[in-house]
Amino acid sequence: MTETANNEITVILATGNRDKVRELRPLLENISPLFRVSALHELGVEVEIEESEVTLEGNALIKARAIFALLSERFPFMIALADDTGLEVESLEGAPGVYSARYAPMPDGESPTYKDNVDHLLHCMNGITNRAARFRTVIALKGSLPSAQGNLQFELTTYGIVEGMITFEPKGDAGFGYDPVFMVDSIGKTYSEMSTAEKNSLSHRSLAIQKAVVALKETLEHNNIPLTDTNAYQ
Ligand code: IMP
């Protein structure tokens, strides 16, 4: 059974992270008056999706496709949005990359904490002078939109990159994950030394989101779906 009114387009965020939902909702709702943005938990959906690919693109697409397959009957016009992020260190041949969340080796399949991962990274880089690194986020969208020809399906990915360096020790208190050891080249501060607003204004994730917003607008425009003329990034 479908749950949508008229041509409403349900945008479903494939994340349980409430900070990401708070950041994404206004940006997406600003794109079109037809958009209704929901996180999985708000739809009463609990699902484990295995991230079995070896690239960020692959894993982001796995998540977007899985949510689309699960919910497209319930929401005939919908867009599933998923993201995947990795820290890529040049001297470690791109590690931890797609394995950033589970980098530190742990006993008995335990999940490492952010601190375990940071400590492991600093340990692996002991004595290494080339500290160059970058954060990369990939956003994947899979959707089905109303069009003159009926139901139009599309799939796209966008990415955001921020170049930086791994510090020799943690600096700053804000943020999460590898923020205390990731120094942004263009600013000369670690992410943890920035306020949330400053980090969000320039982060890898926000760059990827900005591109996703542009790509979505183009897709809607192409299919004569109404757009608002305001943009939260302006
Ligand atoms: P996810 O794909 O957003 O779940 O990110 C995977 C892992 O990358 C997280 O568990 C964090 O360790 C790390 N990570 C992702 N985004 C950030 C960030 O903005 N700052 C620091 N670490 C991050």
Short mmCIF file of C-alpha atoms and ligand atoms in Angstrom, two decimals:
data_model
loop_
_atom_site.label_atom_id
_atom_site.label_comp_id
_atom_site.label_asym_id
_atom_site.label_seq_id
_atom_site.Cartn_x
_atom_site.Cartn_y
_atom_site.Cartn_z
CA MET A 1 0.00 0.00 0.00
CA THR A 2 1.28 3.50 -0.79
CA GLU A 3 1.49 6.32 1.77
CA THR A 4 2.12 9.37 -0.38
CA ALA A 5 -0.28 12.17 -1.25
CA ASN A 6 -0.45 13.62 -4.77
CA ASN A 7 3.02 13.81 -6.27
CA GLU A 8 4.81 14.05 -2.92
CA ILE A 9 8.39 12.75 -3.08
CA THR A 10 9.66 11.03 0.07
CA VAL A 11 13.38 11.50 0.60
CA ILE A 12 14.67 8.76 2.89
CA LEU A 13 17.94 9.17 4.73
CA ALA A 14 19.68 5.82 5.08
CA THR A 15 21.31 6.73 8.37
CA GLY A 16 20.60 6.32 12.05
CA ASN A 17 22.90 9.25 12.89
CA ARG A 18 20.72 12.09 14.23
CA ASP A 19 23.43 14.73 13.64
CA LYS A 20 23.52 13.84 9.95
CA VAL A 21 19.69 13.98 9.79
CA ARG A 22 19.66 17.43 11.41
CA GLU A 23 22.24 18.68 8.90
CA LEU A 24 20.60 17.16 5.81
CA ARG A 25 16.89 17.83 6.38
CA PRO A 26 16.78 21.62 5.78
CA LEU A 27 19.05 21.38 2.74
CA LEU A 28 16.88 18.78 1.08
CA GLU A 29 13.51 20.25 2.08
CA ASN A 30 14.65 23.49 0.50
CA ILE A 31 15.05 21.89 -2.93
CA SER A 32 11.39 21.26 -3.78
CA PRO A 33 7.99 21.87 -2.14
CA LEU A 34 7.18 18.24 -3.02
CA PHE A 35 9.97 16.83 -0.84
CA ARG A 36 9.19 15.20 2.52
CA VAL A 37 12.40 14.17 4.28
CA SER A 38 12.36 11.21 6.68
CA ALA A 39 15.03 9.24 8.45
CA LEU A 40 14.63 5.47 8.66
CA HIS A 41 13.81 5.51 12.37
CA GLU A 42 11.03 8.03 11.74
CA LEU A 43 9.41 5.54 9.35
CA GLY A 44 9.69 2.75 11.94
CA VAL A 45 12.26 0.92 9.79
CA GLU A 46 15.12 -0.99 11.38
CA VAL A 47 17.50 -2.62 8.96
CA GLU A 48 21.08 -3.93 8.98
CA ILE A 49 22.80 -3.43 5.64
CA GLU A 50 26.11 -5.21 5.16
CA GLU A 51 28.72 -2.84 3.70
CA SER A 52 30.48 -5.54 1.72
CA GLU A 53 32.05 -3.45 -1.06
CA VAL A 54 35.70 -2.35 -1.08
CA THR A 55 35.04 1.24 -2.16
CA LEU A 56 33.14 4.13 -0.58
CA GLU A 57 31.08 4.47 -3.80
CA GLY A 58 30.19 0.77 -3.69
CA ASN A 59 29.06 0.89 -0.06
CA ALA A 60 27.07 4.11 -0.45
CA LEU A 61 25.28 2.57 -3.46
CA ILE A 62 24.61 -0.70 -1.61
CA LYS A 63 22.86 1.30 1.15
CA ALA A 64 20.84 3.54 -1.20
CA ARG A 65 19.75 0.56 -3.34
CA ALA A 66 18.78 -1.54 -0.31
CA ILE A 67 16.60 1.23 1.14
CA PHE A 68 15.06 1.88 -2.26
CA ALA A 69 14.22 -1.82 -2.72
CA LEU A 70 12.78 -2.04 0.80
CA LEU A 71 10.53 1.03 0.59
CA SER A 72 9.71 1.81 -3.04
CA GLU A 73 6.37 -0.02 -2.87
CA ARG A 74 5.35 2.01 0.17
CA PHE A 75 6.51 5.29 -1.40
CA PRO A 76 6.11 5.21 -5.21
CA PHE A 77 7.95 8.51 -5.61
CA MET A 78 10.98 8.41 -3.40
CA ILE A 79 14.70 9.11 -3.18
CA ALA A 80 16.98 7.04 -0.96
CA LEU A 81 20.10 8.92 0.15
CA ALA A 82 23.12 7.17 1.66
CA ASP A 83 26.67 8.27 2.44
CA ASP A 84 29.98 6.64 3.17
CA THR A 85 33.13 8.37 4.39
CA GLY A 86 36.77 7.38 4.65
CA LEU A 87 40.08 8.87 5.75
CA GLU A 88 42.75 8.16 3.12
CA VAL A 89 46.37 8.47 4.25
CA GLU A 90 48.94 8.76 1.45
CA SER A 91 51.83 7.00 3.19
CA LEU A 92 49.51 4.12 4.21
CA GLU A 93 48.45 3.58 0.59
CA GLY A 94 44.99 5.00 1.20
CA ALA A 95 44.29 3.20 4.50
CA PRO A 96 42.14 3.23 6.56
CA GLY A 97 39.84 4.31 3.68
CA VAL A 98 36.68 2.27 3.46
CA TYR A 99 37.64 0.55 6.75
CA SER A 100 37.87 3.84 8.73
CA ALA A 101 35.16 2.84 11.24
CA ARG A 102 36.85 -0.48 12.06
CA TYR A 103 40.57 0.27 11.64
CA ALA A 104 42.04 -0.71 15.02
CA PRO A 105 42.37 -4.49 15.50
CA MET A 106 40.16 -5.60 18.42
CA PRO A 107 39.75 -8.87 20.33
CA ASP A 108 36.68 -11.06 19.72
CA GLY A 109 35.06 -8.95 17.03
CA GLU A 110 34.57 -5.97 19.38
CA SER A 111 34.04 -2.62 17.65
CA PRO A 112 36.86 -0.10 18.10
CA THR A 113 36.06 3.26 19.68
CA TYR A 114 37.05 6.50 17.94
CA LYS A 115 40.00 6.69 20.35
CA ASP A 116 41.11 3.12 19.50
CA ASN A 117 41.15 4.09 15.80
CA VAL A 118 43.04 7.35 16.39
CA ASP A 119 45.63 5.61 18.61
CA HIS A 120 46.09 2.88 16.00
CA LEU A 121 46.53 5.45 13.21
CA LEU A 122 49.18 7.37 15.18
CA HIS A 123 50.92 4.08 15.97
CA CYS A 124 50.93 3.03 12.27
CA MET A 125 52.37 6.45 11.33
CA ASN A 126 55.11 6.43 13.97
CA GLY A 127 58.32 7.64 12.28
CA ILE A 128 56.56 8.53 9.01
CA THR A 129 57.25 12.08 7.87
CA ASN A 130 54.80 12.20 4.94
CA ARG A 131 51.56 13.01 6.86
CA ALA A 132 49.40 13.90 3.82
CA ALA A 133 45.81 12.63 4.06
CA ARG A 134 42.35 13.41 2.83
CA PHE A 135 38.78 12.85 3.92
CA ARG A 136 36.41 11.67 1.21
CA THR A 137 32.62 11.35 1.43
CA VAL A 138 30.52 9.72 -1.26
CA ILE A 139 26.77 10.32 -1.40
CA ALA A 140 24.60 7.91 -3.37
CA LEU A 141 21.03 8.62 -4.45
CA LYS A 142 18.57 6.16 -5.92
CA GLY A 143 15.15 7.47 -6.77
CA SER A 144 11.92 7.20 -8.60
CA LEU A 145 10.23 10.43 -9.72
CA PRO A 146 6.94 11.39 -11.34
CA SER A 147 7.45 12.23 -15.01
CA ALA A 148 5.34 12.66 -18.12
CA GLN A 149 6.36 9.13 -19.15
CA GLY A 150 5.30 7.68 -15.76
CA ASN A 151 7.77 6.62 -13.17
CA LEU A 152 11.37 7.75 -13.85
CA GLN A 153 14.15 5.91 -12.02
CA PHE A 154 17.59 7.41 -11.50
CA GLU A 155 20.80 6.71 -9.61
CA LEU A 156 23.72 9.06 -9.02
CA THR A 157 26.75 9.59 -6.79
CA THR A 158 28.60 12.74 -5.74
CA TYR A 159 31.72 13.17 -3.62
CA GLY A 160 33.45 15.76 -1.43
CA ILE A 161 37.16 15.84 -0.61
CA VAL A 162 39.14 17.83 1.95
CA GLU A 163 42.94 17.67 1.87
CA GLY A 164 44.93 17.73 5.10
CA MET A 165 47.65 16.20 7.28
CA ILE A 166 47.71 13.76 10.17
CA THR A 167 49.10 15.53 13.24
CA PHE A 168 51.64 13.85 15.54
CA GLU A 169 49.23 14.07 18.48
CA PRO A 170 45.50 14.86 18.99
CA LYS A 171 44.59 18.58 19.04
CA GLY A 172 41.25 20.13 20.07
CA ASP A 173 38.15 18.80 21.83
CA ALA A 174 35.27 19.11 19.36
CA GLY A 175 33.98 16.69 16.73
CA PHE A 176 34.26 12.93 16.49
CA GLY A 177 36.19 10.12 14.78
CA TYR A 178 39.56 11.21 13.44
CA ASP A 179 38.80 14.93 13.89
CA PRO A 180 41.51 15.52 16.57
CA VAL A 181 44.31 14.33 14.27
CA PHE A 182 43.10 15.70 10.92
CA MET A 183 44.61 19.14 10.20
CA VAL A 184 42.88 20.93 7.30
CA ASP A 185 45.55 22.32 4.94
CA SER A 186 43.67 25.47 3.95
CA ILE A 187 42.85 26.48 7.56
CA GLY A 188 45.80 25.22 9.63
CA LYS A 189 43.51 23.79 12.34
CA THR A 190 42.33 20.26 13.09
CA TYR A 191 38.61 19.60 12.67
CA SER A 192 38.51 19.27 16.48
CA GLU A 193 39.83 22.83 16.85
CA MET A 194 36.87 24.17 14.82
CA SER A 195 33.33 24.93 15.96
CA THR A 196 30.64 22.64 14.54
CA ALA A 197 29.50 25.49 12.28
CA GLU A 198 33.01 26.06 10.94
CA LYS A 199 33.58 22.37 10.28
CA ASN A 200 30.17 22.00 8.62
CA SER A 201 30.89 24.97 6.36
CA LEU A 202 33.91 23.32 4.76
CA SER A 203 33.85 19.60 5.55
CA HIS A 204 34.16 16.73 3.08
CA ARG A 205 30.56 15.76 3.93
CA SER A 206 29.14 19.23 3.29
CA LEU A 207 30.99 19.46 -0.05
CA ALA A 208 29.49 16.13 -1.11
CA ILE A 209 26.04 17.25 0.04
CA GLN A 210 26.27 20.53 -1.86
CA LYS A 211 27.05 18.57 -5.03
CA ALA A 212 24.18 16.16 -4.33
CA VAL A 213 21.80 19.13 -3.93
CA VAL A 214 22.93 20.54 -7.31
CA ALA A 215 22.62 17.14 -9.00
CA LEU A 216 19.14 16.60 -7.54
CA LYS A 217 17.99 20.04 -8.69
CA GLU A 218 19.21 19.28 -12.20
CA THR A 219 17.39 15.95 -12.20
CA LEU A 220 14.16 17.58 -11.03
CA GLU A 221 14.47 20.44 -13.51
CA HIS A 222 15.02 17.96 -16.32
CA ASN A 223 11.72 16.28 -15.42
CA ASN A 224 9.70 19.49 -14.90
CA ILE A 225 9.27 18.87 -11.17
CA PRO A 226 8.80 22.14 -9.22
CA LEU A 227 11.79 23.64 -7.47
CA THR A 228 11.97 26.34 -4.84
CA ASP A 229 14.25 29.16 -5.86
CA THR A 230 16.01 29.45 -2.53
CA ASN A 231 19.15 27.53 -1.65
CA ALA A 232 20.25 26.89 1.92
CA TYR A 233 23.89 27.24 0.91
CA GLN A 234 23.45 30.77 -0.47
P1 IMP B 1 30.68 6.98 8.01
O1 IMP B 1 30.75 6.42 6.64
O2 IMP B 1 30.18 8.41 8.04
O3 IMP B 1 29.98 6.10 8.98
O4 IMP B 1 32.19 7.13 8.53
C1 IMP B 1 33.06 6.01 8.73
C2 IMP B 1 34.10 6.37 9.75
O5 IMP B 1 34.90 7.45 9.27
C3 IMP B 1 33.53 6.88 11.08
O6 IMP B 1 33.34 5.82 11.98
C4 IMP B 1 34.62 7.81 11.58
O7 IMP B 1 35.62 7.10 12.25
C5 IMP B 1 35.20 8.36 10.31
N1 IMP B 1 34.61 9.68 9.97
C6 IMP B 1 33.56 9.91 9.13
N2 IMP B 1 33.31 11.23 9.04
C7 IMP B 1 34.22 11.82 9.84
C8 IMP B 1 34.46 13.19 10.17
O8 IMP B 1 33.78 14.13 9.72
N3 IMP B 1 35.48 13.41 11.04
C9 IMP B 1 36.25 12.42 11.56
N4 IMP B 1 36.05 11.14 11.30
C10 IMP B 1 35.05 10.83 10.44
#
